[in-house]
Short mmCIF file of C-alpha atoms in Angstrom, two decimals:
data_model
loop_
_atom_site.label_atom_id
_atom_site.label_comp_id
_atom_site.label_asym_id
_atom_site.label_seq_id
_atom_site.Cartn_x
_atom_site.Cartn_y
_atom_site.Cartn_z
CA MET A 188 0.03 0.17 -0.02
CA LEU A 189 3.02 2.38 0.60
CA ARG A 190 4.50 1.79 -2.83
CA ARG A 191 1.02 2.39 -4.16
CA SER A 192 0.46 5.69 -2.26
CA LEU A 193 3.60 7.10 -3.24
CA LEU A 194 3.12 6.18 -6.85
CA LEU A 195 -0.21 8.04 -6.67
CA VAL A 196 1.79 11.15 -4.98
CA LEU A 197 4.35 11.05 -7.89
CA LEU A 198 1.94 10.74 -10.78
CA ALA A 199 -0.38 13.67 -9.13
CA ALA A 200 2.53 15.83 -8.69
CA CYS A 201 3.21 15.75 -12.73
CA ALA A 202 -0.38 14.96 -13.92
CA PRO A 203 -1.47 17.39 -16.66
CA ALA A 204 -4.10 20.26 -15.75
CA ALA A 205 -6.53 18.34 -18.12
CA PRO A 206 -7.98 14.63 -17.24
CA PRO A 207 -6.64 11.80 -19.55
CA PRO A 208 -8.97 10.65 -22.30
CA ALA A 209 -11.44 8.12 -22.04
CA ALA A 210 -9.71 4.96 -21.66
CA ALA A 211 -11.91 2.66 -23.98
CA PRO A 212 -11.56 3.38 -27.67
CA PRO A 213 -14.73 3.10 -30.02
CA ALA A 214 -14.15 -0.46 -31.19
CA GLN A 215 -14.07 -3.53 -28.72
CA ALA A 216 -10.76 -4.47 -27.50
CA HIS A 217 -9.49 -7.40 -29.44
CA ASP A 218 -7.21 -10.04 -28.13
CA HIS A 219 -4.69 -11.29 -30.68
CA ALA A 220 -4.25 -14.80 -29.57
CA ALA A 221 -4.13 -17.01 -33.10
CA HIS A 222 -4.96 -20.59 -32.04
CA ASP A 223 -3.63 -23.44 -34.25
CA HIS A 224 -3.12 -27.08 -34.30
CA THR A 225 0.45 -27.48 -35.39
CA GLY A 226 1.78 -27.78 -31.77
CA ALA A 227 3.13 -24.04 -31.81
CA ALA A 228 2.41 -22.06 -28.85
CA PRO A 229 -0.62 -19.59 -29.83
CA GLU A 230 0.17 -16.22 -30.68
CA GLN A 231 -0.15 -13.79 -27.54
CA LEU A 232 0.36 -9.99 -28.41
CA GLY A 233 -2.05 -8.28 -25.74
CA SER A 234 -5.23 -6.39 -26.69
CA VAL A 235 -5.21 -3.38 -29.02
CA ALA A 236 -8.38 -1.74 -30.47
CA PHE A 237 -7.40 0.75 -33.22
CA PRO A 238 -10.30 1.39 -35.57
CA VAL A 239 -9.70 2.49 -39.02
CA SER A 240 -11.88 3.24 -42.07
CA CYS A 241 -10.57 0.54 -44.03
CA SER A 242 -12.19 -2.95 -45.26
CA ALA A 243 -13.37 -5.42 -42.35
CA GLU A 244 -10.38 -7.49 -43.07
CA ALA A 245 -8.18 -4.80 -42.95
CA GLN A 246 -9.37 -3.67 -39.77
CA GLN A 247 -8.86 -7.18 -38.25
CA ARG A 248 -5.17 -7.39 -39.41
CA PHE A 249 -4.59 -3.78 -38.41
CA GLY A 250 -4.97 -4.01 -34.81
CA ARG A 251 -2.63 -6.89 -34.49
CA ALA A 252 0.06 -5.02 -36.59
CA VAL A 253 -0.43 -2.05 -33.91
CA ALA A 254 0.16 -4.58 -31.22
CA MET A 255 3.29 -5.77 -32.72
CA LEU A 256 4.47 -2.03 -33.30
CA HIS A 257 3.71 -1.47 -29.72
CA SER A 258 6.07 -4.12 -28.56
CA PHE A 259 8.86 -3.23 -30.96
CA TRP A 260 8.66 -6.54 -33.08
CA PHE A 261 9.60 -4.24 -36.29
CA GLU A 262 10.19 -7.32 -38.68
CA GLU A 263 6.83 -8.92 -38.10
CA ALA A 264 4.93 -5.60 -37.73
CA GLU A 265 6.12 -4.47 -41.31
CA LYS A 266 4.67 -7.76 -42.76
CA ALA A 267 1.57 -7.20 -40.60
CA PHE A 268 0.86 -3.59 -41.86
CA SER A 269 1.95 -4.62 -45.72
CA GLY A 270 -0.31 -7.31 -45.18
CA VAL A 271 -3.24 -4.58 -44.41
CA ALA A 272 -2.38 -3.02 -47.65
CA GLU A 273 -2.66 -5.80 -49.60
CA VAL A 274 -6.10 -6.75 -48.75
CA ASP A 275 -7.13 -3.00 -48.98
CA PRO A 276 -4.87 -0.94 -51.11
CA LYS A 277 -6.77 2.29 -50.11
CA CYS A 278 -6.08 2.00 -46.57
CA ALA A 279 -3.94 4.96 -45.56
CA MET A 280 -3.19 3.91 -42.36
CA ALA A 281 -1.58 0.75 -43.26
CA HIS A 282 1.16 2.75 -44.84
CA TRP A 283 1.07 5.13 -41.53
CA GLY A 284 1.95 1.93 -39.87
CA ARG A 285 4.78 0.96 -41.92
CA ALA A 286 6.19 4.36 -41.49
CA LEU A 287 6.29 4.12 -37.79
CA THR A 288 7.46 0.71 -37.88
CA LEU A 289 10.56 1.60 -40.29
CA MET A 290 11.34 4.41 -37.74
CA GLY A 291 12.12 1.75 -35.24
CA ASN A 292 12.69 2.25 -31.48
CA LEU A 293 12.48 5.99 -31.22
CA PHE A 294 14.14 5.54 -27.64
CA ALA A 295 17.39 4.49 -29.08
CA GLY A 296 17.75 7.23 -31.70
CA PRO A 297 17.22 7.42 -35.47
CA PRO A 298 17.12 4.24 -37.64
CA PRO A 299 19.39 3.38 -40.50
CA GLU A 300 19.27 5.82 -43.39
CA ALA A 301 17.74 3.24 -45.49
CA ASN A 302 14.87 2.90 -43.15
CA LEU A 303 14.60 6.85 -42.49
CA LYS A 304 13.90 7.34 -46.46
CA ALA A 305 11.51 4.25 -46.63
CA ALA A 306 9.63 5.63 -43.63
CA LEU A 307 9.22 9.35 -45.23
CA ALA A 308 8.01 7.38 -48.72
CA ALA A 309 5.36 5.05 -46.33
CA ALA A 310 4.28 8.39 -44.67
CA GLU A 311 3.81 10.17 -48.05
CA ARG A 312 1.84 7.30 -49.44
CA ALA A 313 -0.46 7.40 -46.60
CA GLU A 314 -0.83 11.15 -46.90
CA ALA A 315 -1.77 10.45 -50.85
CA LEU A 316 -4.42 8.04 -49.69
CA ALA A 317 -5.67 10.45 -46.90
CA GLY A 318 -8.55 11.65 -48.92
CA SER A 319 -10.93 8.87 -47.64
CA ALA A 320 -9.43 8.81 -44.23
CA SER A 321 -11.25 10.19 -41.15
CA ALA A 322 -10.01 13.46 -39.66
CA ARG A 323 -8.58 11.50 -36.81
CA GLU A 324 -6.63 9.19 -39.14
CA ARG A 325 -5.28 12.21 -40.80
CA GLY A 326 -4.02 13.52 -37.45
CA TYR A 327 -2.06 10.34 -37.13
CA ILE A 328 -0.52 10.54 -40.73
CA ALA A 329 0.33 14.04 -39.63
CA GLY A 330 2.27 12.79 -36.93
CA ALA A 331 4.15 10.58 -39.07
CA LEU A 332 5.04 13.19 -41.55
CA ALA A 333 6.33 15.53 -38.91
CA LEU A 334 8.61 12.62 -37.94
CA THR A 335 9.71 11.61 -41.36
CA ARG A 336 10.04 14.90 -43.41
CA ASP A 337 12.84 17.37 -43.56
CA GLN A 338 15.67 14.66 -42.83
CA GLU A 339 18.18 16.80 -44.74
CA ARG A 340 17.40 20.03 -42.77
CA LEU A 341 16.28 18.93 -39.24
CA SER A 342 17.90 16.66 -36.69
CA HIS A 343 16.17 13.53 -35.37
CA ALA A 344 15.57 15.29 -32.10
CA GLU A 345 13.86 18.02 -33.91
CA ARG A 346 11.58 16.06 -35.79
CA MET A 347 10.89 14.20 -32.66
CA GLN A 348 9.84 17.41 -31.02
CA ARG A 349 7.42 18.16 -34.10
CA HIS A 350 6.28 14.48 -33.72
CA GLU A 351 5.23 15.10 -30.12
CA ALA A 352 3.69 18.18 -31.19
CA ALA A 353 1.39 17.01 -33.96
CA LEU A 354 0.54 13.75 -31.57
CA ARG A 355 -0.62 16.44 -28.83
CA ALA A 356 -2.67 18.34 -31.38
CA LEU A 357 -4.21 14.88 -32.32
CA ARG A 358 -5.06 14.05 -28.85
CA GLU A 359 -6.71 17.23 -28.11
CA THR A 360 -9.12 16.87 -31.30
CA ALA A 361 -9.71 13.11 -30.34
CA PRO A 362 -9.80 13.00 -26.65
CA ASP A 363 -11.60 9.54 -26.52
CA ASP A 364 -8.95 7.83 -28.68
CA MET A 365 -6.53 5.99 -26.16
CA GLU A 366 -4.16 5.17 -28.93
CA ALA A 367 -3.64 8.79 -29.52
CA THR A 368 -3.02 9.21 -25.98
CA ILE A 369 -0.55 6.30 -25.70
CA PHE A 370 1.59 7.19 -28.95
CA TYR A 371 1.60 10.96 -27.63
CA ALA A 372 2.99 9.67 -24.38
CA ARG A 373 5.54 7.70 -26.05
CA ALA A 374 6.67 10.86 -27.86
CA VAL A 375 6.93 12.60 -24.42
CA ILE A 376 9.22 9.75 -23.00
CA GLY A 377 11.27 9.84 -26.43
CA ASN A 378 12.04 13.73 -25.94
CA ALA A 379 12.95 13.53 -22.24
CA PRO A 380 16.45 15.03 -21.94
CA PRO A 381 19.04 12.71 -20.46
CA SER A 382 20.39 15.48 -18.83
CA ASP A 383 17.03 16.14 -16.73
CA LEU A 384 17.73 13.85 -13.54
CA THR A 385 14.44 15.14 -12.27
CA PHE A 386 12.73 12.95 -14.86
CA ALA A 387 9.87 15.30 -15.36
CA ARG A 388 8.85 14.29 -18.83
CA GLN A 389 9.00 10.71 -17.61
CA LYS A 390 6.55 11.40 -14.89
CA GLU A 391 4.41 13.38 -16.95
CA ALA A 392 3.99 10.38 -19.41
CA ALA A 393 3.47 8.20 -16.77
CA ALA A 394 0.67 10.19 -15.25
CA ILE A 395 -0.92 9.52 -18.57
CA LEU A 396 -0.12 6.06 -18.99
CA GLN A 397 -0.74 4.73 -15.44
CA PRO A 398 -4.71 5.20 -15.07
CA LEU A 399 -4.77 3.58 -18.41
CA PHE A 400 -3.02 0.53 -17.40
CA ARG A 401 -5.13 0.17 -14.50
CA GLU A 402 -8.15 0.02 -16.79
CA HIS A 403 -6.31 -1.91 -19.78
CA PRO A 404 -3.80 -3.99 -18.06
CA ASN A 405 -3.70 -6.30 -21.12
CA HIS A 406 -2.50 -3.30 -23.70
CA PRO A 407 1.12 -4.02 -24.76
CA GLY A 408 1.88 -0.41 -25.37
CA LEU A 409 0.70 1.01 -21.86
CA ALA A 410 3.07 -1.75 -20.11
CA HIS A 411 5.87 -1.27 -22.46
CA TYR A 412 6.13 2.64 -22.34
CA LEU A 413 5.49 2.80 -18.44
CA ILE A 414 8.77 0.49 -18.08
CA HIS A 415 10.46 3.04 -20.59
CA GLY A 416 9.05 5.98 -18.40
CA PHE A 417 10.40 4.26 -14.93
CA ASP A 418 13.95 3.31 -16.25
CA SER A 419 15.82 5.22 -13.88
CA PRO A 420 17.05 4.27 -10.61
CA GLN A 421 14.81 6.84 -8.71
CA LEU A 422 11.54 5.53 -10.46
CA ALA A 423 12.36 1.86 -11.19
CA GLU A 424 10.40 0.74 -8.28
CA TYR A 425 7.11 2.33 -9.87
CA GLY A 426 7.91 0.29 -13.04
CA LEU A 427 7.61 -3.26 -11.15
CA GLU A 428 4.04 -3.79 -12.12
CA ALA A 429 4.35 -2.95 -15.59
CA ALA A 430 7.77 -5.07 -15.70
CA ARG A 431 6.07 -8.18 -14.27
CA ALA A 432 3.07 -7.92 -16.37
CA TYR A 433 4.48 -7.14 -19.80
CA ALA A 434 6.32 -10.40 -20.82
CA GLU A 435 2.99 -12.48 -19.96
CA ILE A 436 0.90 -9.88 -22.18
CA ALA A 437 2.90 -10.18 -25.04
CA PRO A 438 5.00 -13.14 -24.89
CA SER A 439 5.32 -13.83 -28.55
CA ALA A 440 7.33 -10.38 -29.14
CA PRO A 441 10.54 -11.00 -28.10
CA HIS A 442 11.27 -7.52 -27.18
CA ALA A 443 8.19 -7.74 -24.73
CA LEU A 444 10.31 -10.74 -23.10
CA HIS A 445 13.26 -8.61 -22.91
CA MET A 446 11.81 -5.18 -21.63
CA PRO A 447 11.00 -6.07 -18.04
CA SER A 448 14.63 -6.45 -17.36
CA HIS A 449 15.25 -2.54 -17.68
CA ILE A 450 13.44 -2.29 -14.51
CA PHE A 451 14.93 -5.54 -13.11
CA THR A 452 18.48 -4.29 -13.65
CA ARG A 453 17.79 -0.80 -12.05
CA LEU A 454 16.84 -2.68 -8.86
CA GLY A 455 19.49 -5.10 -8.86
CA TYR A 456 17.11 -8.19 -9.56
CA TRP A 457 19.62 -10.25 -11.33
CA ASP A 458 17.69 -13.77 -11.31
CA GLU A 459 14.46 -12.11 -12.88
CA SER A 460 16.81 -10.41 -15.37
CA ILE A 461 18.51 -13.54 -16.40
CA GLU A 462 15.32 -15.49 -17.09
CA THR A 463 13.60 -12.72 -18.92
CA ASN A 464 16.25 -12.09 -21.38
CA ARG A 465 16.84 -16.00 -21.73
CA ARG A 466 12.98 -15.83 -22.88
CA SER A 467 13.64 -13.14 -24.97
CA ALA A 468 16.87 -14.42 -26.92
CA ASN A 469 15.22 -17.84 -27.11
CA ALA A 470 12.31 -16.37 -29.15
CA GLU A 471 14.48 -14.82 -31.82
CA PRO A 472 15.06 -16.53 -34.97
CA VAL A 473 18.82 -16.80 -34.10
CA PRO A 474 19.17 -16.56 -30.35
CA ASP A 475 22.74 -16.30 -30.32
CA ALA A 476 22.16 -12.98 -32.39
CA ALA A 477 19.90 -11.61 -29.84
CA VAL A 478 22.88 -9.14 -28.63
CA HIS A 479 20.81 -6.59 -26.91
CA PRO A 480 18.81 -9.00 -24.37
CA LEU A 481 22.51 -11.22 -24.29
CA ASP A 482 24.25 -8.20 -23.05
CA TYR A 483 21.63 -7.65 -20.14
CA MET A 484 22.03 -11.34 -19.26
CA VAL A 485 25.68 -11.31 -19.05
CA TYR A 486 25.75 -8.04 -17.09
CA ALA A 487 23.29 -9.86 -14.65
CA TYR A 488 25.53 -13.00 -14.57
CA LEU A 489 28.55 -11.26 -13.68
CA GLN A 490 26.91 -9.65 -10.53
CA GLN A 491 26.29 -12.97 -9.38
CA GLY A 492 29.70 -14.43 -9.85
CA ARG A 493 28.29 -16.37 -12.50
CA ASP A 494 31.45 -16.11 -14.66
CA ARG A 495 31.45 -19.41 -16.58
CA ALA A 496 27.62 -18.75 -17.53
CA ALA A 497 28.51 -15.32 -18.68
CA GLY A 498 31.40 -16.60 -20.58
CA GLU A 499 29.55 -19.20 -22.44
CA VAL A 500 27.39 -16.44 -23.59
CA VAL A 501 30.18 -14.10 -24.76
CA GLU A 502 31.94 -17.16 -26.63
CA ARG A 503 28.69 -18.10 -28.82
CA VAL A 504 27.25 -14.92 -29.46
CA VAL A 505 27.29 -13.48 -32.98
CA GLN A 506 26.51 -10.28 -34.64
CA LEU A 507 24.41 -10.27 -37.65
CA PRO A 508 22.98 -7.08 -39.77
CA ASP A 509 20.16 -5.47 -38.25
CA ARG A 510 17.80 -3.41 -40.55
CA PHE A 511 16.02 -1.72 -37.47
CA TYR A 512 18.78 -0.71 -35.29
CA GLY A 513 21.87 -0.78 -37.30
CA GLY A 514 25.07 0.02 -35.68
CA VAL A 515 23.33 0.85 -32.20
CA ILE A 516 23.15 -2.85 -30.99
CA GLY A 517 26.64 -3.08 -31.99
CA TYR A 518 27.48 -1.52 -28.77
CA ASN A 519 26.20 -4.70 -26.96
CA PHE A 520 28.25 -6.97 -28.99
CA VAL A 521 31.22 -4.75 -28.21
CA ALA A 522 30.07 -4.58 -24.73
CA MET A 523 30.15 -7.87 -23.64
CA PRO A 524 33.35 -9.34 -23.78
CA ALA A 525 34.51 -5.99 -22.37
CA ARG A 526 32.25 -6.32 -19.28
CA PHE A 527 33.35 -9.99 -19.20
CA THR A 528 37.09 -8.82 -18.59
CA LEU A 529 36.59 -5.74 -16.50
CA GLU A 530 33.78 -6.88 -14.12
CA ARG A 531 36.42 -9.83 -13.14
CA GLY A 532 39.38 -7.77 -13.00
CA ARG A 533 41.30 -9.23 -15.48
CA TRP A 534 42.99 -6.31 -16.63
CA GLU A 535 45.69 -7.34 -18.81
CA GLU A 536 43.44 -9.51 -20.59
CA ALA A 537 41.08 -6.48 -20.97
CA SER A 538 44.13 -4.46 -22.64
CA ARG A 539 43.94 -7.10 -25.32
CA LEU A 540 40.63 -6.78 -26.28
CA THR A 541 39.87 -6.86 -30.23
CA MET A 542 38.73 -3.69 -31.66
CA PRO A 543 35.71 -3.50 -33.85
CA THR A 544 35.86 -2.69 -37.24
CA GLY A 545 33.22 -0.08 -39.24
CA ALA A 546 31.42 0.76 -35.84
CA ALA A 547 30.05 3.91 -34.64
CA PRO A 548 32.42 5.85 -32.64
CA PHE A 549 30.55 5.52 -29.48
CA VAL A 550 30.86 1.52 -29.95
CA THR A 551 34.36 1.80 -30.92
CA ALA A 552 35.26 3.76 -27.62
CA VAL A 553 33.69 0.49 -25.56
CA ALA A 554 36.57 -1.37 -26.60
CA HIS A 555 39.14 1.63 -26.37
CA PHE A 556 38.09 2.43 -22.73
CA ALA A 557 38.21 -1.30 -21.71
CA ARG A 558 41.69 -1.49 -23.20
CA ALA A 559 42.71 1.89 -21.66
CA ILE A 560 41.81 0.76 -18.22
CA GLY A 561 43.29 -2.70 -18.59
CA ALA A 562 46.31 -1.49 -19.80
CA ALA A 563 46.80 1.42 -17.06
CA ARG A 564 45.93 -1.52 -14.09
CA SER A 565 48.27 -3.95 -15.52
CA GLY A 566 51.43 -1.95 -16.08
CA GLN A 567 51.25 -0.97 -19.43
CA PRO A 568 51.13 2.91 -19.19
CA ALA A 569 52.65 3.08 -22.86
CA LEU A 570 49.33 1.45 -24.24
CA ALA A 571 47.26 2.81 -21.95
CA ARG A 572 48.03 6.41 -23.16
CA GLU A 573 47.25 5.46 -26.65
CA GLU A 574 43.90 4.16 -25.73
CA VAL A 575 43.37 7.43 -24.02
CA ALA A 576 44.33 9.52 -27.06
CA ALA A 577 41.78 7.18 -29.29
CA LEU A 578 39.17 8.22 -26.68
CA ALA A 579 39.97 11.88 -26.89
CA ALA A 580 39.68 11.60 -30.88
CA LEU A 581 36.53 9.58 -30.69
CA GLU A 582 34.91 12.36 -28.31
CA ASN A 583 36.04 14.98 -30.92
CA THR A 584 34.24 13.28 -33.47
CA LEU A 585 31.08 12.77 -31.89
CA GLU A 586 31.11 16.52 -30.70
CA GLU A 587 31.21 17.34 -34.35
CA GLN A 588 28.72 15.41 -35.03
CA LYS A 589 26.40 17.34 -32.12
CA ASN A 590 25.94 13.85 -30.67
CA SER A 591 25.94 15.53 -26.99
CA TYR A 592 24.89 12.32 -25.05
CA TRP A 593 27.73 10.15 -26.43
CA THR A 594 30.20 13.00 -26.24
CA THR A 595 29.42 13.17 -22.58
CA ILE A 596 29.56 9.42 -22.03
CA VAL A 597 32.83 8.88 -23.95
CA GLY A 598 34.29 12.05 -22.31
CA ALA A 599 33.61 10.56 -19.11
CA GLN A 600 35.38 7.19 -20.36
CA ARG A 601 38.21 9.11 -21.27
CA LEU A 602 38.40 11.06 -17.92
CA ALA A 603 38.12 7.70 -16.01
CA ALA A 604 40.75 6.15 -18.32
CA THR A 605 43.21 9.26 -17.67
CA ALA A 606 42.95 9.17 -14.06
CA TRP A 607 44.45 5.45 -13.93
CA LEU A 608 47.00 6.50 -16.53
CA ALA A 609 48.09 9.12 -14.11
CA ARG A 610 47.95 6.81 -11.27
CA ALA A 611 50.40 4.00 -13.48
CA GLU A 612 52.52 6.85 -13.55
CA GLY A 613 52.53 7.79 -10.00
CA ARG A 614 50.61 11.30 -10.17
CA ASP A 615 48.19 10.22 -7.46
CA GLU A 616 46.84 13.57 -6.75
CA GLU A 617 45.94 14.35 -10.55
CA ALA A 618 44.39 10.74 -10.88
CA LEU A 619 41.94 11.77 -8.18
CA ARG A 620 41.27 14.95 -9.55
CA VAL A 621 40.34 13.66 -12.83
CA ALA A 622 38.60 10.39 -11.48
CA ARG A 623 36.08 12.77 -9.38
CA ALA A 624 35.59 14.83 -12.81
CA ALA A 625 34.79 11.58 -14.59
CA ALA A 626 32.29 10.42 -11.70
CA GLU A 627 30.81 13.89 -11.67
CA LEU A 628 30.52 14.03 -15.46
CA GLU A 629 29.00 10.75 -16.00
CA GLU A 630 26.23 11.52 -13.60
CA THR A 631 24.94 14.52 -15.23
CA ILE A 632 23.03 12.47 -17.55
CA GLU A 633 21.23 9.15 -17.44
CA LYS A 634 22.28 5.76 -19.09
CA HIS A 635 21.19 5.20 -22.67
CA PRO A 636 18.53 2.17 -23.09
CA VAL A 637 20.83 -0.04 -25.34
CA THR A 638 22.98 -0.71 -22.10
CA PRO A 639 22.33 -2.46 -18.84
CA GLY A 640 24.91 0.10 -17.29
CA PRO A 641 28.28 1.58 -17.64
CA LEU A 642 31.35 -1.00 -18.34
CA LEU A 643 32.36 0.17 -15.07
CA PRO A 644 30.75 3.14 -13.12
CA ALA A 645 33.12 6.00 -12.78
CA ARG A 646 32.18 6.57 -9.38
CA GLU A 647 33.06 3.03 -8.56
CA LEU A 648 36.41 3.63 -10.20
CA LEU A 649 37.05 6.48 -8.16
CA GLY A 650 36.40 4.16 -5.19
CA ASP A 651 39.23 1.47 -6.51
CA LEU A 652 41.71 4.38 -6.69
CA LEU A 653 40.74 5.83 -3.36
CA LEU A 654 41.25 2.44 -1.80
CA GLU A 655 44.46 1.91 -3.79
CA LEU A 656 45.68 5.13 -1.99
CA ASN A 657 44.61 3.88 1.63
CA ARG A 658 41.64 6.42 1.67
CA PRO A 659 39.08 4.12 2.75
CA ALA A 660 36.74 6.53 4.36
CA GLU A 661 36.67 8.42 1.11
CA ALA A 662 36.45 5.21 -0.95
CA ARG A 663 33.40 4.00 0.84
CA GLN A 664 31.52 6.98 0.07
CA ALA A 665 32.51 6.85 -3.68
CA TYR A 666 31.22 3.03 -3.50
CA GLU A 667 27.98 3.88 -1.47
CA LYS A 668 27.36 6.70 -3.89
CA SER A 669 27.74 4.54 -7.00
CA LEU A 670 25.17 1.79 -5.47
CA GLU A 671 22.56 4.47 -5.29
CA ARG A 672 22.75 4.62 -9.29
CA GLU A 673 23.69 0.90 -9.77
CA PRO A 674 22.19 -1.18 -6.81
CA ASN A 675 23.33 -4.44 -6.11
CA ARG A 676 26.37 -4.36 -7.90
CA ALA A 677 29.34 -6.96 -6.79
CA ARG A 678 32.29 -4.78 -7.31
CA SER A 679 30.59 -1.58 -5.55
CA LEU A 680 29.34 -3.89 -2.73
CA PHE A 681 32.89 -5.30 -2.30
CA GLY A 682 34.43 -2.15 -2.31
CA ALA A 683 31.94 -0.64 0.13
CA ALA A 684 32.61 -3.65 2.60
CA ARG A 685 36.50 -3.64 2.30
CA ALA A 686 36.76 0.34 2.63
CA ALA A 687 34.41 -0.17 5.99
CA GLU A 688 36.73 -3.06 7.40
CA LEU A 689 39.91 -0.76 6.47
CA ALA A 690 38.10 2.35 8.11
CA GLY A 691 37.40 0.04 11.14
CA ASP A 692 33.65 0.14 10.79
CA LEU A 693 33.44 -3.72 11.37
CA GLU A 694 29.68 -3.87 11.75
CA SER A 695 28.88 -1.89 8.40
CA ALA A 696 31.57 -4.23 6.76
CA ARG A 697 29.72 -7.34 7.77
CA THR A 698 26.60 -6.09 6.54
CA ARG A 699 28.13 -5.49 3.05
CA TYR A 700 30.06 -8.59 2.86
CA ALA A 701 27.04 -10.55 3.63
CA GLU A 702 25.03 -9.06 1.08
CA LEU A 703 28.06 -9.72 -1.27
CA ALA A 704 27.89 -13.36 -0.08
CA GLN A 705 24.36 -13.71 -0.72
CA LEU A 706 24.50 -12.06 -4.16
CA MET A 707 27.22 -14.21 -5.34
CA ALA A 708 25.62 -17.47 -3.57
CA PRO A 709 25.35 -18.95 -7.12
CA SER A 710 28.70 -18.14 -8.11
CA ASP A 711 30.48 -20.79 -10.63
CA GLY A 712 33.55 -18.78 -10.71
CA ASP A 713 36.69 -18.11 -8.66
CA ARG A 714 36.18 -14.55 -7.53
CA ALA A 715 38.56 -13.26 -5.23
CA GLU A 716 36.06 -10.75 -3.59
CA LEU A 717 33.98 -13.50 -2.77
CA ARG A 718 36.48 -15.43 -1.03
CA VAL A 719 37.58 -12.25 1.19
CA ALA A 720 33.93 -11.71 2.19
CA ARG A 721 33.44 -15.47 3.15
CA GLU A 722 36.88 -15.27 5.15
CA PHE A 723 35.45 -12.31 6.82
CA LEU A 724 32.31 -13.50 7.82
CA ALA A 725 33.64 -16.93 9.14
CA ARG A 726 35.95 -14.94 11.43
CA ARG A 727 33.24 -12.85 12.98
#
């Protein structure tokens, strides 16, 4: 009851002045569960009602296609919307659906260029057929055009702002259309600045979506976008209801099976994250190519010390081209082996990580950061210096591209690596100054949804440095602050315990060591920190 009361207070504080539109759209909700007799599981996508002025058969297919779109099952959604156009060539909204599908995951950034052009063509085809569409449908098409037109003149962020404005206008003119409200809230979350750590826009969207979710608990979009809205350490607890529901609402959609782990990761619920990401990967045509859920799974395994299980995933994962995400998920493919070395403190191994080829700058930075930290912490300052220089060049490239988010992330990585290079060269005070700057910079923005978390949090690395320099009280503060953003992280728990022990606070050390021992109870590796924790607990 307390958690629900807090949620109501949170949402009320950010609720819009006008009440949300009526929850039920004009048509009866349709449950997309198609049964067959082949032994395959029935298709389950949740319930979506989206009336359109198309043929009866097109209408039946359209709701299923929108359900797929809400769950980011883009490959199948594109086929489904194309099928709508085949049975009713005059159905403008079929092409609206294709346009939004081709734009992909709006929370992750723009899609590949080929999809951008195809999305514009689909939106303009919808506009050409809109003469027989309703005014409401023309409002949806205007939203798609706002998102896809002027690609040479306007950035993705600027077009997203236009998209939100168009959907706001649609919502105002069609207040009883629940789908208009849902797509508007999705745009609000997509436009939330990563530097706004009050999460005002996410709260605004949640205030719209949460009452609708209570009335329509089987709607895939409501559950999905609530998870995105609450995907931050401060708000994650409020997303648990949606997270625990979503995988059962639309288990046929691989992304719906993955999304709960965004909340589980924020809360340090590693068993739940592993299980839902395993289901997600297994639902993909090529499970070993499901690099996004597998990266989240590897991250969770490593927190539990299940190094053998994590290593098996890293060994078998493959990277295949992705039409809808392009190079973004290249991040996950490169991050997995980097995490596998860094989380286990295998510094020399990290310094030898293979560099990706043809990757985006922020993806290439993953490997350079891991190599820089590994080299600096394994007695290879010359190599570390080269890697820091490479990070600086990538940071400049991102700044020239006006990619402020990844410029900040790579800048923090460069500073953290520079700090450990300074430590390797005996410049300890400089190392501390730069390490603090890295932590402060990294904490000015929220993480990108592509990643479960930083490779190694800059604040945690500051704690490592302070511990090495025999400043345990300050180290403990750094680790504890890191745990506020990244709860139940094994390295930060160990650091906090060890720092408390060295500072003479044995009771706090016992508490943190006990938490670490419980966290790593399923460990299948040979982590030194687990041995230290067990030895400490056995002595007292």
